[in-house]
């Protein structure tokens, strides 16, 4: 039992120190963690806002591009090494794992377009936490800085639920941004459309009828206007024969 716990702890140590084996992985890990943190802060500040199909689509596209970059790296390794060796076999299984995550990203994108799964079941698997967590893991796997084993897979599974629990705990104590409801232009009633420009209603027939039926008061106030509306000005024209 003590040996199992020791192996689990060593697995966590291997996960956390793996990026230091190849500093080039931070070209992918840095934007992954940056976007992950930004999205988590956003949803922590706006607790009443749901994930949304468009955000789920964006998350799927992010995972798609990460897997494409990893597949490019793996194909370059396979072209430069003999796949019949043990190293080639290891690279091949890396590609299989990446292709599995690639299929998952296609699934997220497809469902986001079709809306054929209820959002309460789909949003948890398309939220930033699983998407960017898988993105970081697949980068470590593709670059070979993290060698997968049953202990590592078990530690990654535990680490995911630890991160998810910390996010829920932080979200509980982060105060909600109250200014979002005041600046919400989608609530209506203010004469402003969803793009922030004034909304103008279409003219009705009653408005034209009222303008046609009311007498012109502007002409009555004109000091140069004739008081006799039926006066014939054609008789005063000196050029008319």
mmCIF file of C-alpha atoms in Angstrom:
data_model
loop_
_atom_site.group_PDB
_atom_site.id
_atom_site.type_symbol
_atom_site.label_atom_id
_atom_site.label_comp_id
_atom_site.label_asym_id
_atom_site.label_seq_id
_atom_site.Cartn_x
_atom_site.Cartn_y
_atom_site.Cartn_z
ATOM 1 C CA UNK A 1 0.000 0.000 0.000
ATOM 2 C CA UNK A 2 2.817 2.374 0.880
ATOM 3 C CA UNK A 3 4.547 1.484 -2.379
ATOM 4 C CA UNK A 4 1.405 2.334 -4.358
ATOM 5 C CA UNK A 5 1.083 5.706 -2.648
ATOM 6 C CA UNK A 6 4.753 6.363 -3.317
ATOM 7 C CA UNK A 7 4.314 5.580 -7.011
ATOM 8 C CA UNK A 8 1.278 7.865 -7.189
ATOM 9 C CA UNK A 9 3.234 10.717 -5.617
ATOM 10 C CA UNK A 10 6.159 10.112 -7.956
ATOM 11 C CA UNK A 11 3.689 10.211 -10.834
ATOM 12 C CA UNK A 12 2.468 13.647 -9.767
ATOM 13 C CA UNK A 13 6.085 14.799 -9.534
ATOM 14 C CA UNK A 14 6.732 13.499 -13.029
ATOM 15 C CA UNK A 15 3.721 15.400 -14.374
ATOM 16 C CA UNK A 16 4.686 18.733 -12.824
ATOM 17 C CA UNK A 17 8.345 18.605 -13.830
ATOM 18 C CA UNK A 18 7.710 17.307 -17.364
ATOM 19 C CA UNK A 19 7.490 20.770 -19.048
ATOM 20 C CA UNK A 20 11.006 21.568 -17.849
ATOM 21 C CA UNK A 21 12.406 18.743 -19.992
ATOM 22 C CA UNK A 22 11.745 20.708 -23.179
ATOM 23 C CA UNK A 23 11.167 24.435 -22.836
ATOM 24 C CA UNK A 24 9.795 24.649 -26.385
ATOM 25 C CA UNK A 25 6.506 23.149 -25.170
ATOM 26 C CA UNK A 26 5.716 26.486 -23.548
ATOM 27 C CA UNK A 27 5.061 27.928 -27.001
ATOM 28 C CA UNK A 28 1.870 25.879 -26.861
ATOM 29 C CA UNK A 29 1.340 25.590 -23.115
ATOM 30 C CA UNK A 30 1.534 29.347 -22.463
ATOM 31 C CA UNK A 31 -1.458 30.342 -24.657
ATOM 32 C CA UNK A 32 -3.375 27.268 -23.486
ATOM 33 C CA UNK A 33 -3.075 28.237 -19.825
ATOM 34 C CA UNK A 34 -3.636 31.919 -20.634
ATOM 35 C CA UNK A 35 -6.928 31.293 -22.449
ATOM 36 C CA UNK A 36 -7.970 28.804 -19.778
ATOM 37 C CA UNK A 37 -7.408 31.292 -16.965
ATOM 38 C CA UNK A 38 -9.155 34.125 -18.826
ATOM 39 C CA UNK A 39 -12.264 32.032 -19.488
ATOM 40 C CA UNK A 40 -12.399 30.780 -15.912
ATOM 41 C CA UNK A 41 -12.133 34.324 -14.552
ATOM 42 C CA UNK A 42 -14.876 35.446 -16.937
ATOM 43 C CA UNK A 43 -17.334 32.766 -15.845
ATOM 44 C CA UNK A 44 -16.390 33.338 -12.207
ATOM 45 C CA UNK A 45 -17.318 37.010 -12.549
ATOM 46 C CA UNK A 46 -20.497 36.285 -14.540
ATOM 47 C CA UNK A 47 -21.987 33.327 -12.723
ATOM 48 C CA UNK A 48 -25.465 33.718 -14.217
ATOM 49 C CA UNK A 49 -24.168 33.483 -17.769
ATOM 50 C CA UNK A 50 -24.330 30.039 -19.367
ATOM 51 C CA UNK A 51 -21.557 28.579 -21.486
ATOM 52 C CA UNK A 52 -23.369 29.001 -24.813
ATOM 53 C CA UNK A 53 -23.133 27.060 -28.035
ATOM 54 C CA UNK A 54 -20.796 29.612 -29.593
ATOM 55 C CA UNK A 55 -18.334 29.329 -26.701
ATOM 56 C CA UNK A 56 -18.485 25.547 -26.919
ATOM 57 C CA UNK A 57 -17.711 25.838 -30.630
ATOM 58 C CA UNK A 58 -14.730 28.075 -29.882
ATOM 59 C CA UNK A 59 -13.437 25.597 -27.313
ATOM 60 C CA UNK A 60 -13.723 22.776 -29.825
ATOM 61 C CA UNK A 61 -11.832 24.800 -32.424
ATOM 62 C CA UNK A 62 -9.082 25.560 -29.892
ATOM 63 C CA UNK A 63 -8.647 21.861 -29.136
ATOM 64 C CA UNK A 64 -8.710 21.146 -32.870
ATOM 65 C CA UNK A 65 -5.789 23.476 -33.589
ATOM 66 C CA UNK A 66 -3.777 22.129 -30.666
ATOM 67 C CA UNK A 67 -4.156 18.565 -31.918
ATOM 68 C CA UNK A 68 -3.271 19.643 -35.462
ATOM 69 C CA UNK A 69 -0.039 21.202 -34.165
ATOM 70 C CA UNK A 70 0.743 18.056 -32.200
ATOM 71 C CA UNK A 71 0.045 15.805 -35.194
ATOM 72 C CA UNK A 72 2.386 17.932 -37.296
ATOM 73 C CA UNK A 73 5.121 17.454 -34.700
ATOM 74 C CA UNK A 74 4.490 13.698 -34.539
ATOM 75 C CA UNK A 75 4.544 13.279 -38.324
ATOM 76 C CA UNK A 76 7.876 15.109 -38.435
ATOM 77 C CA UNK A 77 9.268 12.646 -35.883
ATOM 78 C CA UNK A 78 7.956 9.663 -37.816
ATOM 79 C CA UNK A 79 9.534 10.914 -41.029
ATOM 80 C CA UNK A 80 12.923 11.356 -39.371
ATOM 81 C CA UNK A 81 13.002 8.055 -37.436
ATOM 82 C CA UNK A 82 12.580 4.409 -38.262
ATOM 83 C CA UNK A 83 9.096 3.426 -37.111
ATOM 84 C CA UNK A 84 10.202 -0.210 -36.795
ATOM 85 C CA UNK A 85 12.347 0.631 -33.769
ATOM 86 C CA UNK A 86 11.077 0.980 -30.216
ATOM 87 C CA UNK A 87 11.176 4.766 -30.542
ATOM 88 C CA UNK A 88 9.101 4.576 -33.704
ATOM 89 C CA UNK A 89 6.553 2.398 -31.946
ATOM 90 C CA UNK A 90 6.341 4.898 -29.083
ATOM 91 C CA UNK A 91 5.806 7.751 -31.529
ATOM 92 C CA UNK A 92 3.099 5.744 -33.266
ATOM 93 C CA UNK A 93 1.152 5.289 -30.025
ATOM 94 C CA UNK A 94 1.514 8.989 -29.305
ATOM 95 C CA UNK A 95 -0.103 9.658 -32.662
ATOM 96 C CA UNK A 96 -2.944 7.278 -31.825
ATOM 97 C CA UNK A 97 -3.639 9.137 -28.553
ATOM 98 C CA UNK A 98 -3.516 12.507 -30.312
ATOM 99 C CA UNK A 99 -5.864 11.286 -33.018
ATOM 100 C CA UNK A 100 -8.300 10.201 -30.309
ATOM 101 C CA UNK A 101 -8.313 13.739 -28.858
ATOM 102 C CA UNK A 102 -8.584 15.098 -32.401
ATOM 103 C CA UNK A 103 -11.757 13.044 -32.874
ATOM 104 C CA UNK A 104 -13.076 14.461 -29.610
ATOM 105 C CA UNK A 105 -12.547 18.014 -30.892
ATOM 106 C CA UNK A 106 -14.435 17.167 -34.098
ATOM 107 C CA UNK A 107 -17.266 15.819 -31.960
ATOM 108 C CA UNK A 108 -17.419 19.077 -29.964
ATOM 109 C CA UNK A 109 -17.484 21.157 -33.144
ATOM 110 C CA UNK A 110 -20.144 18.991 -34.796
ATOM 111 C CA UNK A 111 -22.498 18.996 -31.799
ATOM 112 C CA UNK A 112 -22.029 22.766 -31.379
ATOM 113 C CA UNK A 113 -23.312 23.213 -34.928
ATOM 114 C CA UNK A 114 -26.114 20.668 -34.796
ATOM 115 C CA UNK A 115 -27.371 21.268 -31.223
ATOM 116 C CA UNK A 116 -28.476 17.629 -31.197
ATOM 117 C CA UNK A 117 -27.493 17.049 -27.554
ATOM 118 C CA UNK A 118 -29.151 18.824 -24.661
ATOM 119 C CA UNK A 119 -27.029 21.668 -23.388
ATOM 120 C CA UNK A 120 -27.106 20.450 -19.775
ATOM 121 C CA UNK A 121 -25.357 17.254 -20.907
ATOM 122 C CA UNK A 122 -23.115 18.793 -23.540
ATOM 123 C CA UNK A 123 -21.816 21.933 -21.829
ATOM 124 C CA UNK A 124 -19.873 20.074 -19.089
ATOM 125 C CA UNK A 125 -17.788 18.204 -21.671
ATOM 126 C CA UNK A 126 -17.291 21.319 -23.832
ATOM 127 C CA UNK A 127 -16.443 23.722 -21.004
ATOM 128 C CA UNK A 128 -12.961 25.274 -20.737
ATOM 129 C CA UNK A 129 -11.748 22.911 -17.994
ATOM 130 C CA UNK A 130 -11.838 19.583 -19.901
ATOM 131 C CA UNK A 131 -10.925 21.200 -23.222
ATOM 132 C CA UNK A 132 -7.820 23.048 -22.065
ATOM 133 C CA UNK A 133 -6.812 20.311 -19.644
ATOM 134 C CA UNK A 134 -6.782 17.804 -22.507
ATOM 135 C CA UNK A 135 -4.925 20.345 -24.646
ATOM 136 C CA UNK A 136 -2.132 20.655 -22.089
ATOM 137 C CA UNK A 137 -1.911 16.891 -21.572
ATOM 138 C CA UNK A 138 -1.786 16.120 -25.285
ATOM 139 C CA UNK A 139 1.019 18.663 -25.788
ATOM 140 C CA UNK A 140 3.102 16.995 -23.069
ATOM 141 C CA UNK A 141 2.435 13.625 -24.676
ATOM 142 C CA UNK A 142 3.219 14.737 -28.236
ATOM 143 C CA UNK A 143 6.539 16.325 -27.310
ATOM 144 C CA UNK A 144 7.573 13.237 -25.380
ATOM 145 C CA UNK A 145 8.218 15.020 -22.095
ATOM 146 C CA UNK A 146 5.596 12.894 -20.325
ATOM 147 C CA UNK A 147 5.748 9.136 -20.695
ATOM 148 C CA UNK A 148 2.352 7.571 -20.150
ATOM 149 C CA UNK A 149 1.884 4.666 -17.778
ATOM 150 C CA UNK A 150 -1.041 3.394 -15.758
ATOM 151 C CA UNK A 151 0.160 5.430 -12.772
ATOM 152 C CA UNK A 152 0.469 8.598 -14.870
ATOM 153 C CA UNK A 153 -3.002 8.086 -16.353
ATOM 154 C CA UNK A 154 -4.426 7.547 -12.871
ATOM 155 C CA UNK A 155 -2.658 10.681 -11.598
ATOM 156 C CA UNK A 156 -3.956 12.719 -14.533
ATOM 157 C CA UNK A 157 -7.480 11.539 -13.757
ATOM 158 C CA UNK A 158 -7.118 12.555 -10.096
ATOM 159 C CA UNK A 159 -5.491 15.862 -11.045
ATOM 160 C CA UNK A 160 -8.418 16.768 -13.289
ATOM 161 C CA UNK A 161 -10.946 16.359 -10.475
ATOM 162 C CA UNK A 162 -8.697 18.275 -8.089
ATOM 163 C CA UNK A 163 -8.520 21.182 -10.545
ATOM 164 C CA UNK A 164 -12.280 21.036 -11.104
ATOM 165 C CA UNK A 165 -12.911 21.092 -7.353
ATOM 166 C CA UNK A 166 -10.602 24.080 -6.895
ATOM 167 C CA UNK A 167 -12.406 25.944 -9.674
ATOM 168 C CA UNK A 168 -15.792 25.343 -8.061
ATOM 169 C CA UNK A 169 -14.421 26.450 -4.699
ATOM 170 C CA UNK A 170 -12.919 29.626 -6.131
ATOM 171 C CA UNK A 171 -16.088 30.405 -8.080
ATOM 172 C CA UNK A 172 -18.093 30.160 -4.894
ATOM 173 C CA UNK A 173 -16.113 32.914 -3.176
ATOM 174 C CA UNK A 174 -15.425 35.187 -6.147
ATOM 175 C CA UNK A 175 -17.901 38.105 -6.068
ATOM 176 C CA UNK A 176 -20.155 38.430 -9.079
ATOM 177 C CA UNK A 177 -19.815 41.473 -11.309
ATOM 178 C CA UNK A 178 -22.994 43.523 -10.789
ATOM 179 C CA UNK A 179 -22.229 45.970 -13.589
ATOM 180 C CA UNK A 180 -23.038 43.381 -16.236
ATOM 181 C CA UNK A 181 -26.780 43.730 -15.676
ATOM 182 C CA UNK A 182 -26.583 47.511 -15.879
ATOM 183 C CA UNK A 183 -24.637 47.486 -19.134
ATOM 184 C CA UNK A 184 -26.602 44.694 -20.750
ATOM 185 C CA UNK A 185 -27.957 46.023 -24.027
ATOM 186 C CA UNK A 186 -29.897 42.873 -24.758
ATOM 187 C CA UNK A 187 -32.494 43.450 -22.047
ATOM 188 C CA UNK A 188 -34.520 45.790 -24.285
ATOM 189 C CA UNK A 189 -36.736 48.713 -23.344
ATOM 190 C CA UNK A 190 -34.059 51.341 -23.832
ATOM 191 C CA UNK A 191 -34.409 51.950 -27.563
ATOM 192 C CA UNK A 192 -31.073 50.336 -28.301
ATOM 193 C CA UNK A 193 -30.599 47.179 -30.323
ATOM 194 C CA UNK A 194 -28.152 44.356 -29.666
ATOM 195 C CA UNK A 195 -25.359 46.153 -31.525
ATOM 196 C CA UNK A 196 -25.562 49.254 -29.365
ATOM 197 C CA UNK A 197 -27.205 51.502 -31.967
ATOM 198 C CA UNK A 198 -30.570 53.200 -31.521
ATOM 199 C CA UNK A 199 -33.526 51.180 -32.727
ATOM 200 C CA UNK A 200 -36.114 52.890 -34.898
ATOM 201 C CA UNK A 201 -39.535 51.399 -35.298
ATOM 202 C CA UNK A 202 -41.042 51.071 -38.742
ATOM 203 C CA UNK A 203 -43.531 53.831 -39.602
ATOM 204 C CA UNK A 204 -47.149 52.787 -39.382
ATOM 205 C CA UNK A 205 -50.034 53.811 -41.553
ATOM 206 C CA UNK A 206 -51.611 55.723 -38.671
ATOM 207 C CA UNK A 207 -48.607 58.012 -38.470
ATOM 208 C CA UNK A 208 -48.956 58.905 -42.132
ATOM 209 C CA UNK A 209 -52.716 59.366 -41.743
ATOM 210 C CA UNK A 210 -52.234 61.726 -38.823
ATOM 211 C CA UNK A 211 -49.724 63.754 -40.793
ATOM 212 C CA UNK A 212 -52.051 63.915 -43.772
ATOM 213 C CA UNK A 213 -55.146 64.819 -41.776
ATOM 214 C CA UNK A 214 -53.664 67.575 -39.629
ATOM 215 C CA UNK A 215 -53.549 71.061 -41.168
ATOM 216 C CA UNK A 216 -50.223 72.618 -41.795
ATOM 217 C CA UNK A 217 -49.540 75.019 -38.972
ATOM 218 C CA UNK A 218 -46.181 75.997 -40.355
ATOM 219 C CA UNK A 219 -47.685 77.770 -43.313
ATOM 220 C CA UNK A 220 -50.098 79.682 -41.040
ATOM 221 C CA UNK A 221 -47.217 81.031 -39.043
ATOM 222 C CA UNK A 222 -45.394 82.162 -42.128
ATOM 223 C CA UNK A 223 -45.828 85.956 -42.427
ATOM 224 C CA UNK A 224 -45.348 85.744 -46.172
ATOM 225 C CA UNK A 225 -48.004 83.115 -46.706
ATOM 226 C CA UNK A 226 -51.343 84.118 -48.121
ATOM 227 C CA UNK A 227 -54.316 84.135 -45.754
ATOM 228 C CA UNK A 228 -56.569 82.985 -48.550
ATOM 229 C CA UNK A 229 -55.785 79.383 -49.375
ATOM 230 C CA UNK A 230 -57.930 79.551 -52.515
ATOM 231 C CA UNK A 231 -56.329 82.650 -53.933
ATOM 232 C CA UNK A 232 -55.338 82.307 -57.578
ATOM 233 C CA UNK A 233 -51.830 83.600 -58.118
ATOM 234 C CA UNK A 234 -51.890 82.861 -61.824
ATOM 235 C CA UNK A 235 -53.696 86.196 -62.555
ATOM 236 C CA UNK A 236 -50.769 88.126 -61.098
ATOM 237 C CA UNK A 237 -48.272 86.512 -63.425
ATOM 238 C CA UNK A 238 -47.226 89.238 -65.927
ATOM 239 C CA UNK A 239 -45.817 86.688 -68.366
ATOM 240 C CA UNK A 240 -48.975 84.631 -68.725
ATOM 241 C CA UNK A 241 -51.176 85.304 -71.793
#
